[in-house]
Each structure stands twice: as structure tokens, then as C-alpha cells.
Amino acid sequence: MAGNQEHKLCMVPGPIEFHEDVLTALSTPSQSHVSPDFIPVFGECFGLLRKLLFTDKGQPFIVAGSGTLGWDMVASNLVEQGEDALVLNSGYFGDSFTTCLETYGAKVTQVHAQIGDRPTIESIHEALSQNTFKIVTITHVDTSTGVLSDIKAISELVHKASPNTLVVVDGVCSVGCEEIRMDEWGLDVVMTASQKAIGVPPGLSILVASERAINIFKGRKSPITSYYASWHNWLPIMNAYEAKRPSYFATPPVQMIYGLHTSLKQITATSLEARFEQHKKVSDAIKRTFDELGLKMLPKSLDIAAHGMTAAYYPEGIQAPDLLRKMLAHNIVAAGGLHRAIASKYFRIGHMGISVVESERKHIEQVLDALKASLHELGYKKA
Amino acid sequence: MAGNQEHKLCMVPGPIEFHEDVLTALSTPSQSHVSPDFIPVFGECFGLLRKLLFTDKGQPFIVAGSGTLGWDMVASNLVEQGEDALVLNSGYFGDSFTTCLETYGAKVTQVHAQIGDRPTIESIHEALSQNTFKIVTITHVDTSTGVLSDIKAISELVHKASPNTLVVVDGVCSVGCEEIRMDEWGLDVVMTASQKAIGVPPGLSILVASERAINIFKGRKSPITSYYASWHNWLPIMNAYEAKRPSYFATPPVQMIYGLHTSLKQITATSLEARFEQHKKVSDAIKRTFDELGLKMLPKSLDIAAHGMTAAYYPEGIQAPDLLRKMLAHNIVAAGGLHRAIASKYFRIGHMGISVVESERKHIEQVLDALKASLHELGYKKA
């Protein structure tokens, strides 16, 4: 069996720690992408993703690529040249999504928030009243800041104020650890990557589109200006595999999909509500510890903080890489900052997936113990 | 250890059989994409790819995606709107590359060949004399027909007849099993995927660009109309990892890259010349057997047949799926046809990588024995 023995715990906000069964699935011996063994495995992933996102008719896309490819899918399939997009920007990933949308010809308006904050409902309402947008994009959890957006409230607002606007959620750091009810909340696209709370190594771009989004795609007037990201190429393939028929556009990443299937089966085998609740509970406990240690977190208040990661400034007197190095010596891999404006000033830890729901692994205790010990060794005293 | 025990031999023209050490590398426990353990592993892959393609200064790109993504990289980075591209079409993959190029605004001229043939040097010369092309694309081995193109001779011709035209080789079914001397032969792009003769599960798009191609890319006048395929995003990342520095655009597929590193180390540890020679020798033997069995192969003659795969028509009286089913019962997975015009009329087997160079595995004997037994069971008698 593939194992996790004797490796440093990877407690960054993705890639997360992977279950042994997922790692074993990754090393499935070679199989043809059109073999009768593989087809039902791929085929089942679609239903499992729908279950995870509480959607009946959402259309999943599972494609070899990084999470970033999901932006290309949104920008190239759903927005036509010169159409307007509204980006709700809560950090690094809002900036990058903007660049991607503009690459495909969208005219982007951004609602910015201060670092550690998210656009207010009022500012979003104001923006929606000034133009008609084809899509609005929300970074559910900005992995650079750990800020959580209220996608339910925003979607409600968009549907009221601008009923034809598609609601697009970048769920890279939220799918699998934050509650997302696609149908009930009226979300049109939820995209993610395999290596976060879905618990599979990086290499899969995963996206679910609503019926409404698929219809908008089908009704496009202009051709799609990407080949690899075009749903014209992928939709027939996804439909074929779900119907347990082989089909070919590009060779699907067989072993990665075995890993995905294994992880999605695990995730959906128990109550999703309990899963999200557990992520909240563990996150609250971690953030309490950070508070007690006197570490200032990036999100300006607890109610807008993500539940799968925690980002905090280095305390006075502690130099940027020292804390990470010390933690590494304690066998914990944590992450530095990512937001360009303050990258050297803060660090991040991830707490998603098996590290959270399989408490017997004691990952959370280990990361907090390592943090405390590292701070102590660096001579840190709470102010 | 991850194992290959008791699985049906995957003898299609990709995915090929994977070495146990590659499968084990795939199940490497979680690591951060910027961890000091991972960076040198990724970093070493660049030099290993250069070695495989006999290039000193070629710039490799290793990106999460299917092989298809390599077409997007070529089309979006090297060709500008309205520029001319010449596609030498020897089957299915020439058609698809054409569609991809047109998606990004190229004006494509094709030199077609009959099924089982490749464009003649004369027809290519003729086409080159009628227009000035930004790029010429050659499918080194068309996986749909098993036809091998003479990229050395074509490149020589292009450099003479049209010195500013970039020579682009789709090496998806050739890199790792056919000789490719990038620098000596003046090739500007060689692209491939992980799951063929490189011997790693599907999920990596691998491309090497010459200095000249990189300079053309850098001197573009118009912006690049893809985000995920843009070398502006990837080049700094590739350079950083090769220099053993972490960098971030999208999370690299850590486990897949461990697999790639393992396989490239194996491949380059012994003489590449001997490796290519072995593929020729085994291919010749297989094709002799096909001949002896009275099976008509797709390539019109042996000198234009690929060395990593064999494609042959079903004999008279044998229905399309029956032979594949029989072979499966003998534990061999072979592939059906792929070329749209004749897909139901022929089948394909792959013979690349460990199945060829590790003869002690006896994969080739097994596939030929299964073929003979299956034909016999279906009542086939040589005409």
C-alpha cells in the first residue's frame, strides 16, 4: 500500500494531506482511457460531484489541468468579446481571474476590498446598478488572505438586482470544506482544483456548470477562442463517460481520476453537513489558539474567515522565513504569504480534508504544537 | 510498492505500461509545490528532457494537461491572428491540430496524404513555394494510422525553402521511442504527452521550444489570446524551477512530476541510441509477424511505419469488436481504429517503453500470442 510514513506533514492551504487509499489509487497500473474498467470509474465521478455541490442538473467538467484552467473555461465559454464581467476581488486570485477574463476579451469591472476584507453587499449592489454584467465572479475563499465570501447572500443579491447575470464561484479553496448549495443558492458555475479539500494530488481542473450556464454557452453568437478549454470539445466527452460510453477528445488522466473517484466516494459516504461543521469547529479552535498566542490574522473579523485555512502576520521581531524553517524542523510544512502587497509579512496554514475529519491522525495538534514550539524557540513572547 | 500484478496488459498506443517505480512515484505523499524536496525534482526534469531530445538550449514546458494542450501552446504563442500555418496531414491528428490553429486565428493550408501515406517531399516543397508560412506542423507519428513522417528531411527542406518558418513536430507518439535530434535537425518545437513512450500516466503536456521559437514568441506584436496556455505565464515558472527557486502561477502536478522524473531518469540512464534501435527491432519483428499472419497494415510500406505502434485492418470475415474482445479474454488490451473515415475497420497495438526495452517482461510475446490465438479462435485462416 502506498503510504504516508515518515513524511513532513503538508499543512499548507493546498496541496493538503492525501488519504493512503487515494495515493494507492494514483498508482493504479496502466489502463486504457476507453477500457471497460475505467469508464464506470470516470462515469461515477460526475454524480459524486453533483452530490458534493447539492445540484441535480449541474454539468461537471473534469479535465487534466491546474485549477487555473477553470478560469479559462469560464472566460472562454461564457463571456463573449466586449461583454462585461464583474469581479469581486478579495485578494490575489481576484487579480488573476481578472487578467484571465481580459485575455479572452471581457471588459472587467472590479469591486475591491482592503486586504483582509471582502466587498460589501452595498458596494456590490452599487456596481450591479451601474452596468449589466454577463457574469459576476466571487472568490469563495481567497487562498492568499483566507477571507471567506458570503456566496449565498451575494448570489441572492445578483439574482434580484440583475437576473440575467451568471453567478460564478471560484471554489478552489472551498469545495469540500465549505457548504456550497449550487441549486438552492442559484450558483451558475463552481470551479475548483483537485489538491484542496477534495483531497487528490494537483493535476485536475474540476468545474460544475448550471443548466442556465450551459444554455448561455450553447447560445453563444461568436466562436470560442480557446481549443483546450472549449466546452464544445469537452461536453460530449463528459456526457459519454457519464453514460458509460467511451469517447475521445484528449486522453483523460486515468490515474488521477482513480484518485478523484476514491476521494469523492470517501467524502460523500458520510454526512456532508457534518463534514462542513467539523471544518468550522476545527477552524474556530485553531483561530482561538492564534488569538491566544497573540497572532494577528489577516481577515478583519472571524465571521469573514475561511474554515479550511488560517493566515496570520508574523509577530513583531520575527523574520519572514524563520518561523517556517522552525516549523519545518518540527516536521510541519506551512506556507508563506502570497498576496503581492504583503507577501513577506505573513504565513498560512491549511486545515482541510483528512487532517480535519480524521481527528485520530492528530494533524491539527501537531501543527499547533509545532507553531507554539517554533515561536518559543524564536524567543517570541505575546505582547 | 505499487505493483502491476494481475492487471490486463495495456498494449494500446498510449497509455503504455508503466514501470513499478513510476507508479510508486505517483503515490508520493503530499508535498508542497514550493517545498525544498520537490523543487530539485521538478528542476531536474528540464535537463533530462533536453537530453532525451538532443538539445542544448531548448526550453521545456511541463504543464498539467493532456497532450492536446501542446497544440494550444503552439497555436496561441507562436502564430498571430491571420498568419499562415502549413499542416502536413497524415491522419486524425493533423485534422485536430488544424482546428486548434484555426481557433487561434491562423490561416491553415494543409498538405493531405491518403490514409496510410504521408505528404511527399515534392508536395511539401510545392506548398512552401506558394506562400510564406509562420509555422509548418508535422505529426511525427500519427497515432490514428501508425504512419511515420521523416521529420529530419522535412525540416531540412523547410530550412532551405523557407528559412523563417518554424518547424513544429507533434511528437506525442514518438518522443521516447523514435530518434529526435532537435538541435541537429533544426526543430523549433517538439511536443508530447506523458502517457506514450515517456512512460508516465496521462496528465502532463510536455513541450520543448527552440531558442528561435522563444524569440519569435517574445517578439510578438499582438497579445496572446489564451491564459492557461500562455508562455508569458509559464516561462518564468519553468526558469525558476530549473534554477531551483520556487515560483507560482498555477499549482504544478507534484505527484505526476515525481513520476516524470523517475521515468526520465530511467530512460536517460542508458544509451538513447540503443533504446531507439530496440524499438525498431521489436517493431520490425511485430510487423513481420503481422505480415506472416496475412494482416494488412495501414502504412502503405514498412519504411513509413512507426516503430512504437502497429495498425492493421481486420481481416475479411472478422467483425470489428470481436478481435479486441478475444484479445481481452487473453488479458491483452488492444485499441480499435481512430481515423474517422475507417475507424471500424482496423485495430492498433502499441509497443513502446518498458514493454520493448525490458524484454524480460515478455509483453511483446504475450501480445503476439494473444493475437494469434484470438484470430485462430475466430476461425481466421490466412487467405
GROMACS .gro file of C-alpha atoms in nm, chain A residues 1-5 7-10 12 14-18 23-24 26-33 35-37 63-69 71-72 92-93 96-97 99-100 103-104 195-196 201-204 224-229 234 248-256 328 333 338, chain B residues 1-5 7-10 12 14-18 23-24 26-33 35-37 63-69 71-72 92-93 96-97 99-100 103-104 195-196 201-204 224-229 234 248-256 328 333 338:
model
  140
    1MET     CA    1   0.000   0.000   0.000
    2ALA     CA    2   0.114   0.349  -0.077
    3GLY     CA    3   0.190   0.518   0.247
    4ASN     CA    4   0.226   0.843   0.428
    5GLN     CA    5   0.503   0.718   0.658
    7HIS     CA    6   0.699   1.243   0.554
    8LYS     CA    7   0.668   1.603   0.667
    9LEU     CA    8   0.304   1.695   0.716
   10CYS     CA    9   0.193   1.919   0.433
   12VAL     CA   10  -0.036   2.444   0.350
   14GLY     CA   11  -0.331   2.304  -0.075
   15PRO     CA   12  -0.193   2.059  -0.165
   16ILE     CA   13  -0.340   1.906   0.151
   17GLU     CA   14  -0.257   1.569   0.306
   18PHE     CA   15  -0.385   1.278   0.096
   23LEU     CA   16  -0.237   0.757  -0.309
   24THR     CA   17  -0.284   0.387  -0.381
   26LEU     CA   18  -0.291   0.705  -0.808
   27SER     CA   19  -0.065   0.409  -0.867
   28THR     CA   20  -0.329   0.202  -1.047
   29PRO     CA   21  -0.149   0.002  -1.319
   30SER     CA   22  -0.191   0.123  -1.674
   31GLN     CA   23  -0.537   0.117  -1.821
   32SER     CA   24  -0.669   0.236  -2.150
   33HIS     CA   25  -0.880   0.551  -2.119
   35SER     CA   26  -1.134   0.039  -2.115
   36PRO     CA   27  -1.446  -0.113  -1.957
   37ASP     CA   28  -1.270  -0.098  -1.621
   63VAL     CA   29  -1.017   1.792  -1.718
   64ALA     CA   30  -0.640   1.745  -1.689
   65GLY     CA   31  -0.502   2.079  -1.581
   66SER     CA   32  -0.443   2.305  -1.284
   67GLY     CA   33  -0.728   2.486  -1.110
   68THR     CA   34  -0.633   2.790  -1.316
   69LEU     CA   35  -0.773   2.619  -1.625
   71TRP     CA   36  -1.084   3.041  -1.521
   72ASP     CA   37  -1.009   2.985  -1.889
   92TYR     CA   38  -0.455   3.767  -0.529
   93PHE     CA   39  -0.697   3.535  -0.704
   96SER     CA   40  -0.556   3.680  -1.164
   97PHE     CA   41  -0.913   3.593  -1.263
   99THR     CA   42  -0.632   3.905  -1.610
  100CYS     CA   43  -0.772   3.578  -1.744
  103THR     CA   44  -0.730   3.784  -2.204
  104TYR     CA   45  -1.049   3.648  -2.357
  195GLN     CA   46  -0.548   1.932  -0.442
  196LYS     CA   47  -0.750   2.126  -0.187
  201PRO     CA   48  -0.295   1.549  -0.583
  202PRO     CA   49  -0.280   1.853  -0.809
  203GLY     CA   50  -0.350   1.798  -1.178
  204LEU     CA   51  -0.727   1.811  -1.221
  224ILE     CA   52  -1.493   3.011  -2.864
  225THR     CA   53  -1.137   3.136  -2.885
  226SER     CA   54  -0.975   2.855  -2.688
  227TYR     CA   55  -0.935   2.497  -2.806
  228TYR     CA   56  -0.827   2.313  -2.491
  229ALA     CA   57  -1.074   2.500  -2.269
  234TRP     CA   58  -1.536   1.855  -2.361
  248TYR     CA   59  -1.218   1.072  -2.726
  249PHE     CA   60  -1.106   1.431  -2.742
  250ALA     CA   61  -0.786   1.417  -2.536
  251THR     CA   62  -0.662   1.131  -2.320
  252PRO     CA   63  -0.815   1.172  -1.973
  253PRO     CA   64  -0.572   1.143  -1.680
  254VAL     CA   65  -0.674   0.789  -1.585
  255GLN     CA   66  -0.474   0.753  -1.262
  256MET     CA   67  -0.570   1.099  -1.137
  328LEU     CA   68   0.979   2.251   0.916
  333VAL     CA   69   0.525   2.236   0.616
  338LEU     CA   70   0.108   3.505  -0.141
  384MET     CA   71   0.542  -0.091  -0.355
  385ALA     CA   72   0.285  -0.008  -0.616
  386GLY     CA   73   0.253  -0.300  -0.847
  387ASN     CA   74   0.147  -0.421  -1.184
  388GLN     CA   75   0.020  -0.757  -1.057
  390HIS     CA   76  -0.383  -0.647  -1.446
  391LYS     CA   77  -0.459  -0.675  -1.815
  392LEU     CA   78  -0.163  -0.563  -2.022
  393CYS     CA   79  -0.237  -0.223  -2.170
  395VAL     CA   80  -0.263   0.035  -2.687
  397GLY     CA   81  -0.078   0.507  -2.521
  398PRO     CA   82  -0.130   0.492  -2.231
  399ILE     CA   83   0.150   0.236  -2.230
  400GLU     CA   84   0.253   0.003  -1.948
  401PHE     CA   85   0.416   0.191  -1.659
  406LEU     CA   86   0.367   0.408  -1.020
  407THR     CA   87   0.530   0.426  -0.678
  409LEU     CA   88   0.287   0.870  -0.838
  410SER     CA   89   0.185   0.786  -0.485
  411THR     CA   90   0.443   1.014  -0.322
  412PRO     CA   91   0.282   1.153  -0.005
  413SER     CA   92   0.167   1.512  -0.018
  414GLN     CA   93   0.429   1.778  -0.070
  415SER     CA   94   0.400   2.149  -0.118
  416HIS     CA   95   0.472   2.258  -0.474
  418SER     CA   96   0.893   2.262  -0.088
  419PRO     CA   97   1.271   2.213  -0.091
  420ASP     CA   98   1.211   1.843  -0.154
  446VAL     CA   99   0.231   2.168  -1.761
  447ALA     CA  100  -0.072   1.989  -1.614
  448GLY     CA  101  -0.289   1.896  -1.910
  449SER     CA  102  -0.340   1.645  -2.187
  450GLY     CA  103  -0.108   1.631  -2.488
  451THR     CA  104  -0.369   1.834  -2.673
  452LEU     CA  105  -0.274   2.137  -2.466
  454TRP     CA  106  -0.134   2.240  -2.971
  455ASP     CA  107  -0.286   2.534  -2.785
  475TYR     CA  108  -0.668   1.229  -3.743
  476PHE     CA  109  -0.418   1.439  -3.552
  479SER     CA  110  -0.735   1.827  -3.500
  480PHE     CA  111  -0.419   2.038  -3.497
  482THR     CA  112  -0.888   2.301  -3.590
  483CYS     CA  113  -0.680   2.416  -3.296
  486THR     CA  114  -0.934   2.853  -3.329
  487TYR     CA  115  -0.647   3.091  -3.253
  578GLN     CA  116   0.147   0.857  -2.137
  579LYS     CA  117   0.324   0.737  -2.450
  584PRO     CA  118   0.031   0.818  -1.672
  585PRO     CA  119  -0.166   1.071  -1.876
  586GLY     CA  120  -0.194   1.422  -1.734
  587LEU     CA  121   0.118   1.609  -1.843
  607ILE     CA  122  -0.163   3.608  -2.654
  608THR     CA  123  -0.529   3.512  -2.654
  609SER     CA  124  -0.503   3.219  -2.413
  610TYR     CA  125  -0.436   3.246  -2.042
  611TYR     CA  126  -0.365   2.887  -1.939
  612ALA     CA  127  -0.155   2.815  -2.249
  617TRP     CA  128   0.469   2.962  -1.776
  631TYR     CA  129   0.386   3.032  -0.862
  632PHE     CA  130   0.145   3.065  -1.149
  633ALA     CA  131  -0.068   2.753  -1.104
  634THR     CA  132  -0.002   2.459  -0.875
  635PRO     CA  133   0.218   2.209  -1.062
  636PRO     CA  134   0.104   1.846  -1.053
  637VAL     CA  135   0.358   1.737  -0.791
  638GLN     CA  136   0.293   1.361  -0.798
  639MET     CA  137   0.281   1.346  -1.178
  711LEU     CA  138  -0.907  -0.903  -2.386
  716VAL     CA  139  -0.593  -0.461  -2.415
  721LEU     CA  140  -0.942   0.613  -3.456
   0.00000   0.00000   0.00000
